[in-house]
Amino acid sequence: MDIEQLSERILAGERRALARAITLIESSRADHRAQAAELLERLKGVGRHAIRIGLSGTPGVGKSTFIESFGSMLTGQGLRVAVLAVDPSSARSGGSILGDKTRMDRLSRDPNAFIRPSPSQSHLGGVARRSREAVALCEAAGFDVVLIETVGVGQSETVVAEMSDLFILLLAPAGGDELQGVKRGIMEMADIILVNKADGDLKAAATRTCADYAGALRLLRKRPQDPEGFPKAMTVSALEEDGLQRAWDEMQALVGWRREAGFFDGRRADQARYWFEQELRQALLAKLETPEAKAEMARLGEAVASGEATPAVAARQLLSGLGLEDG
């Protein structure tokens, strides 16, 4: 693969080249990883920045409908929108249905939109391991907004906040017990909570649910990266496309304030540091996946199981053999 030519095509905004590049970075083959690193190195200094929006929500809350309505509204305003939708992978086969394109029929045909479903591959964080690199590619390709949809709400899904500028939590109207079911951790990370399905018979319930969450947000500790009034809860109807412009206005206002206050660039620098540490951890773990390391682990595991060695000594012996002495 000609990486120089591929990078030029990405900078020209070619969707096919972007799709091909994302396939390259998702590959686990050693030669593909080397090419992916070269590609990202070539594109790192282009100076293009999109607004990265992480979106999480419980299954059935209407994430796909929201993304289609919201994305179509943005493309209607002349913005280019990329959607990185992560599908859960089967624990048994490792496969995914990757059905997001079929659920976003209108947006998938929009020339100003790009939708890429990716398998989560059992990666903690609800996002594909290479989603962060896919975001960088979308930025280089000139997209103005990148939406990162996660598998669902849970403790591990919050890693999406480490690759986005805004973290949006999408929730459905429900009774008062709904607050019980949302983990405090994910609420503390949310910049804006959107209560979807605020239409028809559910409109009154959505308004009550929104008020409940607004009250809960006021009880959380104030974060330095938030202006007055944030984080906040709002109602939207993806089906009737109501409240979407107001939500977008609030997102832009928050990003604008953070840019002026210096939090935006500082946050991106912290995220880069976080992903460097993650890459380092993944590289060290990969050393344990080689046939030699697995054979040695099996041998030492037998020694520990039979009582011939303690876990601590066996672990140190394995690390020493891999040249990773812990001192």
GROMACS .gro file of C-alpha atoms in nm:
model
  327
    1MET     CA    1   0.000   0.000   0.000
    2ASP     CA    2   0.135   0.343  -0.097
    3ILE     CA    3   0.103   0.536   0.230
    4GLU     CA    4   0.207   0.869   0.081
    5GLN     CA    5  -0.063   0.846  -0.187
    6LEU     CA    6  -0.321   0.730   0.068
    7SER     CA    7  -0.245   1.027   0.296
    8GLU     CA    8  -0.284   1.270   0.005
    9ARG     CA    9  -0.620   1.119  -0.089
   10ILE     CA   10  -0.737   1.146   0.274
   11LEU     CA   11  -0.633   1.513   0.287
   12ALA     CA   12  -0.834   1.565  -0.033
   13GLY     CA   13  -1.140   1.432   0.153
   14GLU     CA   14  -1.183   1.109  -0.045
   15ARG     CA   15  -1.429   0.888   0.144
   16ARG     CA   16  -1.303   0.563  -0.011
   17ALA     CA   17  -0.946   0.642   0.095
   18LEU     CA   18  -1.070   0.722   0.447
   19ALA     CA   19  -1.257   0.389   0.466
   20ARG     CA   20  -0.948   0.205   0.345
   21ALA     CA   21  -0.729   0.381   0.602
   22ILE     CA   22  -0.965   0.291   0.888
   23THR     CA   23  -0.955  -0.073   0.776
   24LEU     CA   24  -0.575  -0.049   0.787
   25ILE     CA   25  -0.560   0.090   1.141
   26GLU     CA   26  -0.809  -0.170   1.266
   27SER     CA   27  -0.587  -0.453   1.144
   28SER     CA   28  -0.378  -0.635   1.404
   29ARG     CA   29  -0.118  -0.758   1.152
   30ALA     CA   30   0.230  -0.634   1.235
   31ASP     CA   31   0.299  -0.498   0.884
   32HIS     CA   32  -0.037  -0.317   0.882
   33ARG     CA   33   0.033  -0.167   1.226
   34ALA     CA   34   0.364  -0.031   1.094
   35GLN     CA   35   0.190   0.120   0.789
   36ALA     CA   36  -0.084   0.266   1.011
   37ALA     CA   37   0.176   0.431   1.233
   38GLU     CA   38   0.346   0.580   0.926
   39LEU     CA   39   0.012   0.710   0.794
   40LEU     CA   40  -0.081   0.873   1.125
   41GLU     CA   41   0.267   1.028   1.148
   42ARG     CA   42   0.221   1.184   0.803
   43LEU     CA   43  -0.118   1.330   0.895
   44LYS     CA   44  -0.047   1.452   1.247
   45GLY     CA   45   0.058   1.806   1.156
   46VAL     CA   46  -0.220   1.906   0.916
   47GLY     CA   47  -0.383   2.130   1.179
   48ARG     CA   48  -0.743   2.028   1.113
   49HIS     CA   49  -0.964   1.997   1.420
   50ALA     CA   50  -1.319   1.866   1.440
   51ILE     CA   51  -1.553   1.885   1.736
   52ARG     CA   52  -1.541   1.533   1.878
   53ILE     CA   53  -1.867   1.430   2.043
   54GLY     CA   54  -1.889   1.108   2.243
   55LEU     CA   55  -2.241   0.968   2.265
   56SER     CA   56  -2.353   0.699   2.505
   57GLY     CA   57  -2.689   0.564   2.613
   58THR     CA   58  -2.875   0.253   2.710
   59PRO     CA   59  -2.984   0.015   2.429
   60GLY     CA   60  -3.322   0.118   2.288
   61VAL     CA   61  -3.286   0.484   2.384
   62GLY     CA   62  -3.279   0.584   2.017
   63LYS     CA   63  -2.909   0.654   1.958
   64SER     CA   64  -2.922   0.567   1.588
   65THR     CA   65  -3.237   0.775   1.531
   66PHE     CA   66  -3.080   1.066   1.720
   67ILE     CA   67  -2.753   1.045   1.525
   68GLU     CA   68  -2.939   1.034   1.193
   69SER     CA   69  -3.160   1.336   1.278
   70PHE     CA   70  -2.878   1.531   1.444
   71GLY     CA   71  -2.626   1.448   1.169
   72SER     CA   72  -2.873   1.540   0.895
   73MET     CA   73  -2.939   1.874   1.064
   74LEU     CA   74  -2.563   1.947   1.073
   75THR     CA   75  -2.504   1.847   0.710
   76GLY     CA   76  -2.801   2.067   0.618
   77GLN     CA   77  -2.602   2.358   0.765
   78GLY     CA   78  -2.305   2.278   0.540
   79LEU     CA   79  -2.103   2.083   0.796
   80ARG     CA   80  -1.930   1.753   0.722
   81VAL     CA   81  -2.016   1.483   0.976
   82ALA     CA   82  -1.838   1.154   1.047
   83VAL     CA   83  -2.004   0.885   1.261
   84LEU     CA   84  -1.793   0.613   1.422
   85ALA     CA   85  -2.050   0.363   1.548
   86VAL     CA   86  -1.926   0.072   1.756
   87ASP     CA   87  -2.118  -0.256   1.745
   88PRO     CA   88  -2.085  -0.515   2.024
   89SER     CA   89  -1.884  -0.819   1.923
   90SER     CA   90  -1.999  -1.171   2.001
   91ALA     CA   91  -1.806  -1.325   2.290
   92ARG     CA   92  -1.847  -1.663   2.118
   93SER     CA   93  -1.756  -1.594   1.755
   94GLY     CA   94  -1.601  -1.247   1.777
   95GLY     CA   95  -1.833  -1.129   1.500
   96SER     CA   96  -2.060  -0.824   1.482
   97ILE     CA   97  -2.375  -0.747   1.289
   98LEU     CA   98  -2.258  -0.392   1.209
   99GLY     CA   99  -2.612  -0.279   1.137
  100ASP     CA  100  -2.575   0.095   1.199
  101LYS     CA  101  -2.571   0.184   0.830
  102THR     CA  102  -2.905   0.010   0.781
  103ARG     CA  103  -3.049   0.202   1.076
  104MET     CA  104  -2.923   0.538   0.944
  105ASP     CA  105  -3.043   0.503   0.586
  106ARG     CA  106  -3.090   0.876   0.517
  107LEU     CA  107  -2.758   0.985   0.669
  108SER     CA  108  -2.563   0.703   0.500
  109ARG     CA  109  -2.668   0.843   0.160
  110ASP     CA  110  -2.571   1.202   0.250
  111PRO     CA  111  -2.258   1.312   0.056
  112ASN     CA  112  -2.148   1.525   0.354
  113ALA     CA  113  -2.167   1.234   0.597
  114PHE     CA  114  -1.946   0.932   0.657
  115ILE     CA  115  -2.064   0.637   0.869
  116ARG     CA  116  -1.823   0.369   0.981
  117PRO     CA  117  -1.945   0.081   1.199
  118SER     CA  118  -1.666  -0.102   1.380
  119PRO     CA  119  -1.669  -0.413   1.601
  120SER     CA  120  -1.586  -0.351   1.967
  121GLN     CA  121  -1.382  -0.676   1.971
  122SER     CA  122  -1.447  -0.714   2.345
  123HIS     CA  123  -1.237  -0.405   2.409
  124LEU     CA  124  -1.307  -0.238   2.740
  125GLY     CA  125  -1.440   0.110   2.689
  126GLY     CA  126  -1.725   0.029   2.454
  127VAL     CA  127  -1.525   0.168   2.165
  128ALA     CA  128  -1.307  -0.019   1.920
  129ARG     CA  129  -0.943  -0.009   2.025
  130ARG     CA  130  -0.850   0.198   1.722
  131SER     CA  131  -1.144   0.442   1.738
  132ARG     CA  132  -0.911   0.718   1.859
  133GLU     CA  133  -0.695   0.677   1.548
  134ALA     CA  134  -1.007   0.669   1.328
  135VAL     CA  135  -1.108   1.005   1.481
  136ALA     CA  136  -0.768   1.149   1.382
  137LEU     CA  137  -0.817   1.022   1.025
  138CYS     CA  138  -1.165   1.180   1.004
  139GLU     CA  139  -1.021   1.512   1.123
  140ALA     CA  140  -0.746   1.494   0.861
  141ALA     CA  141  -1.011   1.425   0.596
  142GLY     CA  142  -1.173   1.759   0.678
  143PHE     CA  143  -1.480   1.655   0.877
  144ASP     CA  144  -1.618   1.926   1.105
  145VAL     CA  145  -1.795   1.704   1.358
  146VAL     CA  146  -1.704   1.348   1.461
  147LEU     CA  147  -1.969   1.152   1.652
  148ILE     CA  148  -1.839   0.851   1.847
  149GLU     CA  149  -2.123   0.619   1.945
  150THR     CA  150  -2.045   0.365   2.218
  151VAL     CA  151  -2.188   0.020   2.279
  152GLY     CA  152  -2.396   0.133   2.577
  153VAL     CA  153  -2.391   0.272   2.929
  154GLY     CA  154  -2.163   0.098   3.175
  155GLN     CA  155  -1.855   0.155   3.384
  156SER     CA  156  -1.613   0.058   3.107
  157GLU     CA  157  -1.781   0.269   2.836
  158THR     CA  158  -1.659   0.591   2.997
  159VAL     CA  159  -1.325   0.562   2.813
  160VAL     CA  160  -1.502   0.736   2.522
  161ALA     CA  161  -1.461   1.055   2.725
  162GLU     CA  162  -1.085   1.019   2.673
  163MET     CA  163  -1.120   1.074   2.299
  164SER     CA  164  -1.397   1.335   2.282
  165ASP     CA  165  -1.435   1.706   2.350
  166LEU     CA  166  -1.796   1.667   2.465
  167PHE     CA  167  -1.958   1.368   2.630
  168ILE     CA  168  -2.332   1.342   2.567
  169LEU     CA  169  -2.550   1.098   2.760
  170LEU     CA  170  -2.874   1.002   2.586
  171LEU     CA  171  -3.154   0.875   2.811
  172ALA     CA  172  -3.517   0.772   2.770
  173PRO     CA  173  -3.819   0.906   2.964
  174ALA     CA  174  -3.902   0.692   3.266
  175GLY     CA  175  -4.031   0.696   3.621
  176GLY     CA  176  -3.845   0.828   3.923
  177ASP     CA  177  -3.660   0.499   3.966
  178GLU     CA  178  -3.467   0.568   3.646
  179LEU     CA  179  -3.213   0.774   3.843
  180GLN     CA  180  -3.131   0.461   4.040
  181GLY     CA  181  -3.019   0.279   3.726
  182VAL     CA  182  -2.766   0.533   3.599
  183LYS     CA  183  -2.421   0.505   3.747
  184ARG     CA  184  -2.295   0.817   3.921
  185GLY     CA  185  -1.960   0.785   3.741
  186ILE     CA  186  -2.108   0.823   3.394
  187MET     CA  187  -2.325   1.114   3.508
  188GLU     CA  188  -2.018   1.289   3.645
  189MET     CA  189  -1.854   1.260   3.304
  190ALA     CA  190  -2.154   1.386   3.105
  191ASP     CA  191  -2.140   1.743   2.973
  192ILE     CA  192  -2.501   1.738   2.854
  193ILE     CA  193  -2.778   1.487   2.927
  194LEU     CA  194  -3.037   1.461   2.651
  195VAL     CA  195  -3.370   1.298   2.737
  196ASN     CA  196  -3.486   1.160   2.403
  197LYS     CA  197  -3.837   1.063   2.285
  198ALA     CA  198  -3.989   1.387   2.417
  199ASP     CA  199  -4.287   1.354   2.185
  200GLY     CA  200  -4.644   1.220   2.183
  201ASP     CA  201  -4.755   1.040   2.499
  202LEU     CA  202  -4.400   1.042   2.639
  203LYS     CA  203  -4.355   1.421   2.629
  204ALA     CA  204  -4.477   1.480   2.986
  205ALA     CA  205  -4.270   1.190   3.120
  206ALA     CA  206  -3.962   1.323   2.934
  207THR     CA  207  -4.008   1.668   3.091
  208ARG     CA  208  -4.030   1.513   3.440
  209THR     CA  209  -3.728   1.291   3.376
  210CYS     CA  210  -3.530   1.592   3.253
  211ALA     CA  211  -3.617   1.783   3.572
  212ASP     CA  212  -3.504   1.484   3.782
  213TYR     CA  213  -3.167   1.471   3.609
  214ALA     CA  214  -3.123   1.848   3.622
  215GLY     CA  215  -3.171   1.826   3.999
  216ALA     CA  216  -2.926   1.537   4.025
  217LEU     CA  217  -2.663   1.727   3.824
  218ARG     CA  218  -2.685   2.022   4.064
  219LEU     CA  219  -2.585   1.789   4.349
  220LEU     CA  220  -2.261   1.685   4.175
  221ARG     CA  221  -1.932   1.856   4.254
  222LYS     CA  222  -1.860   2.157   4.032
  223ARG     CA  223  -1.598   2.083   3.765
  224PRO     CA  224  -1.342   2.351   3.670
  225GLN     CA  225  -1.396   2.292   3.295
  226ASP     CA  226  -1.763   2.393   3.313
  227PRO     CA  227  -1.911   2.744   3.285
  228GLU     CA  228  -2.219   2.842   3.486
  229GLY     CA  229  -2.517   2.621   3.407
  230PHE     CA  230  -2.319   2.315   3.292
  231PRO     CA  231  -2.352   2.020   3.292
  232LYS     CA  232  -2.718   2.043   3.200
  233ALA     CA  233  -3.014   1.824   3.108
  234MET     CA  234  -3.238   1.892   2.807
  235THR     CA  235  -3.525   1.723   2.624
  236VAL     CA  236  -3.508   1.632   2.253
  237SER     CA  237  -3.718   1.439   2.007
  238ALA     CA  238  -3.506   1.271   1.740
  239LEU     CA  239  -3.825   1.145   1.574
  240GLU     CA  240  -3.982   1.491   1.539
  241GLU     CA  241  -3.640   1.662   1.515
  242ASP     CA  242  -3.736   1.892   1.800
  243GLY     CA  243  -3.475   2.045   2.031
  244LEU     CA  244  -3.180   1.936   1.818
  245GLN     CA  245  -3.076   2.289   1.719
  246ARG     CA  246  -3.099   2.403   2.081
  247ALA     CA  247  -2.880   2.109   2.187
  248TRP     CA  248  -2.624   2.194   1.914
  249ASP     CA  249  -2.621   2.560   2.024
  250GLU     CA  250  -2.543   2.449   2.381
  251MET     CA  251  -2.266   2.217   2.260
  252GLN     CA  252  -2.106   2.497   2.057
  253ALA     CA  253  -2.135   2.738   2.350
  254LEU     CA  254  -1.961   2.493   2.581
  255VAL     CA  255  -1.680   2.420   2.334
  256GLY     CA  256  -1.636   2.796   2.270
  257TRP     CA  257  -1.611   2.873   2.642
  258ARG     CA  258  -1.359   2.594   2.698
  259ARG     CA  259  -1.145   2.717   2.407
  260GLU     CA  260  -1.135   3.071   2.548
  261ALA     CA  261  -1.066   2.951   2.902
  262GLY     CA  262  -0.781   2.722   2.789
  263PHE     CA  263  -0.948   2.398   2.893
  264PHE     CA  264  -0.996   2.269   2.537
  265ASP     CA  265  -0.627   2.242   2.441
  266GLY     CA  266  -0.532   2.129   2.790
  267ARG     CA  267  -0.784   1.847   2.776
  268ARG     CA  268  -0.659   1.728   2.437
  269ALA     CA  269  -0.302   1.727   2.570
  270ASP     CA  270  -0.414   1.514   2.867
  271GLN     CA  271  -0.593   1.276   2.631
  272ALA     CA  272  -0.281   1.236   2.417
  273ARG     CA  273  -0.084   1.147   2.731
  274TYR     CA  274  -0.354   0.897   2.834
  275TRP     CA  275  -0.345   0.722   2.494
  276PHE     CA  276   0.036   0.706   2.500
  277GLU     CA  277   0.010   0.517   2.830
  278GLN     CA  278  -0.260   0.289   2.686
  279GLU     CA  279  -0.046   0.210   2.381
  280LEU     CA  280   0.244   0.125   2.611
  281ARG     CA  281   0.025  -0.109   2.819
  282GLN     CA  282  -0.111  -0.280   2.507
  283ALA     CA  283   0.241  -0.327   2.368
  284LEU     CA  284   0.358  -0.483   2.696
  285LEU     CA  285   0.054  -0.714   2.710
  286ALA     CA  286   0.118  -0.817   2.349
  287LYS     CA  287   0.455  -0.954   2.460
  288LEU     CA  288   0.266  -1.211   2.668
  289GLU     CA  289   0.074  -1.331   2.361
  290THR     CA  290   0.376  -1.475   2.177
  291PRO     CA  291   0.401  -1.858   2.159
  292GLU     CA  292   0.723  -1.855   2.364
  293ALA     CA  293   0.570  -1.641   2.639
  294LYS     CA  294   0.255  -1.857   2.650
  295ALA     CA  295   0.463  -2.174   2.678
  296GLU     CA  296   0.669  -2.024   2.961
  297MET     CA  297   0.351  -1.903   3.135
  298ALA     CA  298   0.206  -2.255   3.114
  299ARG     CA  299   0.527  -2.406   3.257
  300LEU     CA  300   0.547  -2.157   3.543
  301GLY     CA  301   0.172  -2.189   3.603
  302GLU     CA  302   0.218  -2.563   3.661
  303ALA     CA  303   0.503  -2.489   3.902
  304VAL     CA  304   0.282  -2.245   4.097
  305ALA     CA  305  -0.012  -2.490   4.097
  306SER     CA  306   0.206  -2.771   4.236
  307GLY     CA  307   0.356  -2.547   4.503
  308GLU     CA  308   0.710  -2.555   4.358
  309ALA     CA  309   0.711  -2.176   4.316
  310THR     CA  310   0.523  -1.881   4.461
  311PRO     CA  311   0.319  -1.658   4.226
  312ALA     CA  312   0.545  -1.360   4.294
  313VAL     CA  313   0.869  -1.546   4.216
  314ALA     CA  314   0.718  -1.709   3.904
  315ALA     CA  315   0.595  -1.374   3.776
  316ARG     CA  316   0.937  -1.218   3.829
  317GLN     CA  317   1.100  -1.509   3.650
  318LEU     CA  318   0.869  -1.467   3.349
  319LEU     CA  319   0.929  -1.091   3.332
  320SER     CA  320   1.304  -1.151   3.356
  321GLY     CA  321   1.286  -1.395   3.065
  322LEU     CA  322   1.103  -1.133   2.856
  323GLY     CA  323   1.358  -0.866   2.948
  324LEU     CA  324   1.099  -0.679   3.155
  325GLU     CA  325   1.250  -0.711   3.503
  326ASP     CA  326   1.049  -0.524   3.765
  327GLY     CA  327   1.359  -0.459   3.973
   0.00000   0.00000   0.00000
